[in-house]
């Protein structure tokens, strides 16, 4: 190919002529992202300085089934309405400037539901991910969960979204699908055991940091705020390693009725908490 390419040389310069100034190299333009659509009420997020925001908010989206039941609808309609709430809350997270939002979307235990409901949830997820609602927004999408049990087309789509949004630095949206906290910890322990067997780690010297480095997503930050809707007060095998010091927030509303203002309220409540992380109270109460 090179032998067929005509050589183009710069024109010869007379001696003493000034050196040509090279054209400035312009940095590649950053992709322009759309702003999320505003809430229909026109409400804006509370003005919380970035340093006071939780870095990582994790959500257990509970109440889809009850929402449908209350309306005499099949359960999958509750999940469909739940997907609308997801879009709404992602818009609110972007408006507020959150960095990490992680959603408990389908747990390792959810396989035990009726085949029909499982198929409906997985089908809905496939449609949502295929529709690519966040394509113009500064959202990096990720999937956290077991590989190998999801339908291949869904797994492929999730991996495609992850690859094509990798450079985005606004909000990291992690969808936990076929995720279980004990499964995550067991897989991490297995990874450590393999390294120890290979003589690369001394089992007597394994630290918290070693463990965290072997998690399936070692770069996922600790959860600051764990929010569950649906009037239940449990954490249900969701991110047990990352939530060790999370502030817990339980709300009575059902997930499909949730909108971005509920997220803003949850974060505002979080900013009023005193996080001591095991240290003494900075403001001890008078006796
Ligand atoms: C829990 O409610 C919800 C689920 C198991 C499914 C969550 C899925 C979605 C919100 C759909 C779309 C998600 C994304 C990320 C696009 P439940 O069925 O246990 O409710 P119940 O406690 O009232 O029965």
Short mmCIF file of C-alpha atoms and ligand atoms in Angstrom, two decimals:
data_model
loop_
_atom_site.label_atom_id
_atom_site.label_comp_id
_atom_site.label_asym_id
_atom_site.label_seq_id
_atom_site.Cartn_x
_atom_site.Cartn_y
_atom_site.Cartn_z
CA UNK A 1 0.00 0.00 0.00
CA UNK A 2 2.81 2.43 0.83
CA UNK A 3 4.33 2.00 -2.61
CA UNK A 4 1.08 3.23 -4.20
CA UNK A 5 0.77 6.23 -1.90
CA UNK A 6 2.13 9.47 -3.48
CA UNK A 7 4.62 11.12 -1.19
CA UNK A 8 3.74 14.73 -0.31
CA UNK A 9 6.67 16.69 1.03
CA UNK A 10 6.50 20.21 2.50
CA UNK A 11 7.68 22.87 -0.01
CA UNK A 12 11.40 23.65 0.33
CA UNK A 13 12.18 26.74 2.44
CA UNK A 14 14.82 29.26 1.39
CA UNK A 15 17.69 29.46 3.93
CA UNK A 16 16.97 31.98 6.73
CA UNK A 17 13.23 31.95 6.18
CA UNK A 18 11.26 31.83 9.47
CA UNK A 19 10.26 28.43 10.83
CA UNK A 20 6.61 27.71 10.06
CA UNK A 21 4.47 27.82 13.20
CA UNK A 22 2.70 24.50 13.60
CA UNK A 23 -1.08 24.76 13.78
CA UNK A 24 -2.25 24.47 17.41
CA UNK A 25 -3.52 21.01 18.26
CA UNK A 26 -7.10 21.44 19.38
CA UNK A 27 -8.25 19.05 22.10
CA UNK A 28 -11.10 16.76 20.99
CA UNK A 29 -14.40 18.48 21.77
CA UNK A 30 -16.14 16.97 24.80
CA UNK A 31 -19.42 15.35 23.77
CA UNK A 32 -22.35 17.66 24.42
CA UNK A 33 -24.86 15.95 26.67
CA UNK A 34 -28.48 16.93 26.93
CA UNK A 35 -29.78 18.21 30.26
CA UNK A 36 -32.36 15.90 31.79
CA UNK A 37 -35.94 17.06 31.25
CA UNK A 38 -37.24 19.06 34.22
CA UNK A 39 -39.87 17.68 36.57
CA UNK A 40 -43.38 18.59 35.29
CA UNK A 41 -43.98 20.68 38.43
CA UNK A 42 -40.95 22.82 37.55
CA UNK A 43 -39.38 21.97 40.92
CA UNK A 44 -35.62 22.17 41.05
CA UNK A 45 -33.24 20.08 43.18
CA UNK A 46 -32.22 21.41 46.58
CA UNK A 47 -28.99 23.41 46.39
CA UNK A 48 -26.66 21.07 48.29
CA UNK A 49 -22.91 21.72 47.84
CA UNK A 50 -21.21 18.83 46.03
CA UNK A 51 -19.00 18.14 49.06
CA UNK A 52 -22.10 17.42 51.17
CA UNK A 53 -23.79 15.12 48.69
CA UNK A 54 -23.58 11.36 49.22
CA UNK A 55 -21.15 9.93 46.68
CA UNK A 56 -23.11 6.73 46.30
CA UNK A 57 -26.86 6.25 46.68
CA UNK A 58 -28.20 2.68 46.43
CA UNK A 59 -31.91 1.98 46.08
CA UNK A 60 -34.09 -1.04 46.81
CA UNK A 61 -37.06 -0.35 44.55
CA UNK A 62 -39.83 -2.14 46.41
CA UNK A 63 -43.59 -2.10 45.95
CA UNK A 64 -44.20 -2.75 42.24
CA UNK A 65 -46.40 -5.80 42.89
CA UNK A 66 -48.52 -4.05 45.52
CA UNK A 67 -48.93 -0.99 43.30
CA UNK A 68 -50.35 -3.22 40.55
CA UNK A 69 -52.50 -5.19 42.98
CA UNK A 70 -54.05 -1.99 44.37
CA UNK A 71 -55.18 -1.16 40.84
CA UNK A 72 -56.38 -4.64 39.93
CA UNK A 73 -53.56 -4.94 37.37
CA UNK A 74 -51.19 -7.85 36.70
CA UNK A 75 -47.87 -7.59 38.55
CA UNK A 76 -45.91 -6.89 35.37
CA UNK A 77 -47.80 -3.59 35.04
CA UNK A 78 -46.29 -2.63 38.40
CA UNK A 79 -42.82 -3.34 37.03
CA UNK A 80 -43.60 -1.31 33.90
CA UNK A 81 -44.63 1.63 36.06
CA UNK A 82 -41.47 1.00 38.11
CA UNK A 83 -39.36 1.46 34.98
CA UNK A 84 -40.91 4.92 34.48
CA UNK A 85 -39.95 5.77 38.06
CA UNK A 86 -36.36 4.68 37.31
CA UNK A 87 -36.10 7.19 34.43
CA UNK A 88 -37.55 9.90 36.64
CA UNK A 89 -35.12 9.22 39.50
CA UNK A 90 -32.12 9.07 37.12
CA UNK A 91 -33.11 12.52 35.83
CA UNK A 92 -33.29 13.77 39.41
CA UNK A 93 -29.88 12.27 40.23
CA UNK A 94 -28.31 14.05 37.25
CA UNK A 95 -29.97 17.35 38.13
CA UNK A 96 -28.65 17.06 41.64
CA UNK A 97 -25.11 16.11 40.61
CA UNK A 98 -24.95 12.64 42.18
CA UNK A 99 -21.98 10.54 41.08
CA UNK A 100 -23.19 6.97 41.72
CA UNK A 101 -26.70 5.56 41.72
CA UNK A 102 -27.11 1.79 42.10
CA UNK A 103 -30.46 0.07 41.63
CA UNK A 104 -31.50 -3.35 42.95
CA UNK A 105 -33.26 -4.47 39.81
CA UNK A 106 -33.37 -8.29 39.90
CA UNK A 107 -31.95 -10.33 42.76
CA UNK A 108 -30.55 -13.86 42.79
CA UNK A 109 -33.68 -14.73 44.83
CA UNK A 110 -36.07 -13.26 42.23
CA UNK A 111 -35.60 -16.36 40.03
CA UNK A 112 -37.97 -18.16 42.43
CA UNK A 113 -40.93 -15.99 41.34
CA UNK A 114 -43.50 -17.29 38.83
CA UNK A 115 -41.90 -18.03 35.46
CA UNK A 116 -44.34 -15.55 33.91
CA UNK A 117 -43.26 -12.72 36.21
CA UNK A 118 -39.55 -13.48 35.76
CA UNK A 119 -39.99 -13.40 31.97
CA UNK A 120 -41.95 -10.15 32.23
CA UNK A 121 -39.22 -8.45 34.32
CA UNK A 122 -36.39 -9.66 32.06
CA UNK A 123 -38.37 -8.69 28.95
CA UNK A 124 -39.03 -5.24 30.38
CA UNK A 125 -35.34 -4.80 31.19
CA UNK A 126 -34.42 -5.82 27.65
CA UNK A 127 -36.86 -3.22 26.24
CA UNK A 128 -35.67 -0.49 28.59
CA UNK A 129 -32.00 -1.07 27.83
CA UNK A 130 -32.70 -1.40 24.07
CA UNK A 131 -34.70 1.87 24.08
CA UNK A 132 -31.58 3.54 25.45
CA UNK A 133 -33.43 6.34 27.25
CA UNK A 134 -30.20 7.84 28.60
CA UNK A 135 -28.37 7.95 25.27
CA UNK A 136 -27.94 11.75 25.26
CA UNK A 137 -27.37 12.13 28.97
CA UNK A 138 -24.08 12.03 30.85
CA UNK A 139 -24.78 8.55 32.25
CA UNK A 140 -22.34 5.68 32.35
CA UNK A 141 -24.40 2.50 32.56
CA UNK A 142 -23.10 -0.61 34.26
CA UNK A 143 -24.38 -4.04 35.10
CA UNK A 144 -23.49 -5.74 38.38
CA UNK A 145 -24.50 -9.36 38.89
CA UNK A 146 -23.85 -12.94 37.89
CA UNK A 147 -22.89 -13.53 34.32
CA UNK A 148 -24.14 -16.68 32.64
CA UNK A 149 -27.74 -16.98 33.80
CA UNK A 150 -29.38 -14.03 32.06
CA UNK A 151 -30.72 -14.45 28.51
CA UNK A 152 -27.77 -13.88 26.18
CA UNK A 153 -29.41 -11.03 24.26
CA UNK A 154 -30.02 -9.11 27.50
CA UNK A 155 -26.47 -9.73 28.75
CA UNK A 156 -25.07 -8.62 25.36
CA UNK A 157 -27.15 -5.43 25.42
CA UNK A 158 -26.03 -4.61 28.96
CA UNK A 159 -22.39 -5.12 27.99
CA UNK A 160 -22.86 -2.98 24.88
CA UNK A 161 -24.30 -0.10 26.93
CA UNK A 162 -21.48 -0.45 29.41
CA UNK A 163 -18.84 -0.27 26.65
CA UNK A 164 -20.40 2.61 24.73
CA UNK A 165 -20.98 4.83 27.76
CA UNK A 166 -17.65 4.07 29.46
CA UNK A 167 -16.15 7.52 28.88
CA UNK A 168 -19.00 9.39 30.54
CA UNK A 169 -18.13 11.04 33.80
CA UNK A 170 -21.46 12.40 35.10
CA UNK A 171 -23.55 9.74 36.80
CA UNK A 172 -22.56 6.08 37.05
CA UNK A 173 -25.80 4.12 36.98
CA UNK A 174 -25.28 0.54 38.10
CA UNK A 175 -28.12 -1.89 37.57
CA UNK A 176 -27.87 -4.92 39.82
CA UNK A 177 -29.36 -7.76 37.81
CA UNK A 178 -29.09 -11.35 39.01
CA UNK A 179 -27.29 -9.80 41.95
CA UNK A 180 -27.02 -11.16 45.49
CA UNK A 181 -24.78 -9.82 48.23
CA UNK A 182 -23.81 -13.24 49.54
CA UNK A 183 -23.09 -14.41 46.01
CA UNK A 184 -20.81 -11.38 45.53
CA UNK A 185 -18.97 -12.12 48.78
CA UNK A 186 -18.66 -15.83 47.99
CA UNK A 187 -17.21 -15.08 44.54
CA UNK A 188 -14.77 -12.62 46.09
CA UNK A 189 -13.68 -15.21 48.66
CA UNK A 190 -13.17 -17.71 45.82
CA UNK A 191 -11.00 -15.18 43.93
CA UNK A 192 -8.87 -14.66 47.05
CA UNK A 193 -8.59 -18.44 47.61
CA UNK A 194 -7.36 -18.89 44.03
CA UNK A 195 -4.68 -16.23 44.56
CA UNK A 196 -3.64 -17.84 47.86
CA UNK A 197 -3.44 -21.28 46.23
CA UNK A 198 -1.24 -19.81 43.50
CA UNK A 199 1.07 -18.49 46.23
CA UNK A 200 0.29 -14.85 45.37
CA UNK A 201 -1.35 -13.98 48.71
CA UNK A 202 -0.61 -15.00 52.28
CA UNK A 203 -3.99 -16.03 53.82
CA UNK A 204 -2.81 -14.81 57.24
CA UNK A 205 -2.24 -11.33 55.91
CA UNK A 206 -5.42 -10.70 53.94
CA UNK A 207 -6.77 -7.22 54.73
CA UNK A 208 -10.06 -5.41 54.08
CA UNK A 209 -8.32 -3.66 51.20
CA UNK A 210 -7.26 -6.99 49.63
CA UNK A 211 -10.85 -8.16 49.86
CA UNK A 212 -12.20 -4.97 48.31
CA UNK A 213 -9.69 -5.26 45.44
CA UNK A 214 -11.08 -8.71 44.55
CA UNK A 215 -14.75 -7.67 44.46
CA UNK A 216 -16.36 -7.97 41.01
CA UNK A 217 -16.46 -4.13 40.80
CA UNK A 218 -13.46 -3.04 42.86
CA UNK A 219 -13.97 0.60 41.87
CA UNK A 220 -17.51 0.83 43.26
CA UNK A 221 -17.41 3.25 46.21
CA UNK A 222 -18.97 2.49 49.58
CA UNK A 223 -22.68 3.24 49.77
CA UNK A 224 -23.37 6.43 51.72
CA UNK A 225 -27.15 6.29 51.55
CA UNK A 226 -29.24 3.13 51.19
CA UNK A 227 -32.87 3.94 50.42
CA UNK A 228 -35.69 1.43 50.34
CA UNK A 229 -39.24 2.24 49.27
CA UNK A 230 -42.33 0.09 49.90
CA UNK A 231 -42.65 0.32 53.68
CA UNK A 232 -40.23 -2.50 54.50
CA UNK A 233 -37.21 -2.08 56.74
CA UNK A 234 -34.63 -4.63 55.61
CA UNK A 235 -31.63 -4.58 53.34
CA UNK A 236 -32.37 -7.94 51.64
CA UNK A 237 -28.90 -9.11 50.60
CA UNK A 238 -28.15 -5.82 48.79
CA UNK A 239 -24.54 -4.62 48.71
CA UNK A 240 -23.62 -5.90 52.20
CA UNK A 241 -19.90 -5.14 51.76
CA UNK A 242 -20.41 -1.61 50.44
CA UNK A 243 -23.22 -0.72 52.85
CA UNK A 244 -21.35 -1.49 56.07
CA UNK A 245 -21.55 2.19 57.09
CA UNK A 246 -24.46 3.33 54.93
CA UNK A 247 -27.14 5.61 56.33
CA UNK A 248 -30.47 3.82 55.97
CA UNK A 249 -33.59 5.56 54.71
CA UNK A 250 -36.93 3.74 54.54
CA UNK A 251 -39.99 5.32 52.99
CA UNK A 252 -43.60 4.09 52.93
CA UNK A 253 -44.44 4.93 49.29
CA UNK A 254 -44.43 2.25 46.60
CA UNK A 255 -41.68 2.42 43.97
CA UNK A 256 -43.92 3.18 40.96
CA UNK A 257 -45.27 6.26 42.81
CA UNK A 258 -41.73 7.51 43.39
CA UNK A 259 -40.36 10.52 41.58
CA UNK A 260 -37.18 12.56 41.67
CA UNK A 261 -38.50 14.69 44.54
CA UNK A 262 -38.41 11.61 46.77
CA UNK A 263 -34.74 11.16 45.88
CA UNK A 264 -34.09 14.81 46.69
CA UNK A 265 -35.85 14.38 50.03
CA UNK A 266 -33.83 11.24 50.82
CA UNK A 267 -30.58 13.07 50.07
CA UNK A 268 -31.66 16.12 52.08
CA UNK A 269 -32.42 13.84 55.05
CA UNK A 270 -28.98 12.26 54.61
CA UNK A 271 -27.25 15.65 54.83
CA UNK A 272 -28.82 16.10 58.27
CA UNK A 273 -27.31 12.85 59.61
CA UNK A 274 -24.17 12.82 61.71
CA UNK A 275 -21.81 10.21 60.30
CA UNK A 276 -19.30 9.15 62.88
CA UNK A 277 -18.03 5.99 61.14
CA UNK A 278 -17.08 4.48 64.48
CA UNK A 279 -15.35 7.59 65.83
CA UNK A 280 -16.55 9.59 68.82
CA UNK A 281 -19.41 12.03 68.34
CA UNK A 282 -18.19 15.40 67.04
CA UNK A 283 -21.01 17.14 68.95
CA UNK A 284 -21.71 15.10 72.11
CA UNK A 285 -25.14 15.79 73.55
CA UNK A 286 -25.07 17.48 77.02
CA UNK A 287 -25.80 14.99 79.81
C1 LIG B 1 -39.60 -5.21 43.73
O1 LIG B 1 -40.99 -5.02 43.87
C2 LIG B 1 -39.18 -4.93 42.35
C3 LIG B 1 -38.56 -5.80 41.50
C4 LIG B 1 -38.22 -7.17 41.90
C5 LIG B 1 -38.24 -5.44 40.11
C6 LIG B 1 -37.63 -4.09 39.91
C7 LIG B 1 -37.70 -3.75 38.48
C8 LIG B 1 -38.03 -2.55 37.97
C9 LIG B 1 -38.28 -1.35 38.78
C10 LIG B 1 -38.18 -2.47 36.51
C11 LIG B 1 -37.24 -1.71 35.67
C12 LIG B 1 -35.90 -1.37 36.18
C13 LIG B 1 -34.94 -0.75 35.44
C14 LIG B 1 -33.60 -0.52 36.05
C15 LIG B 1 -35.17 -0.29 34.06
P1 LIG B 1 -41.92 -6.23 44.23
O2 LIG B 1 -42.37 -6.87 42.97
O3 LIG B 1 -41.22 -7.15 45.18
O4 LIG B 1 -43.13 -5.51 44.94
P2 LIG B 1 -44.05 -6.06 46.11
O5 LIG B 1 -43.19 -6.11 47.34
O6 LIG B 1 -45.10 -5.02 46.20
O7 LIG B 1 -44.57 -7.40 45.67
#
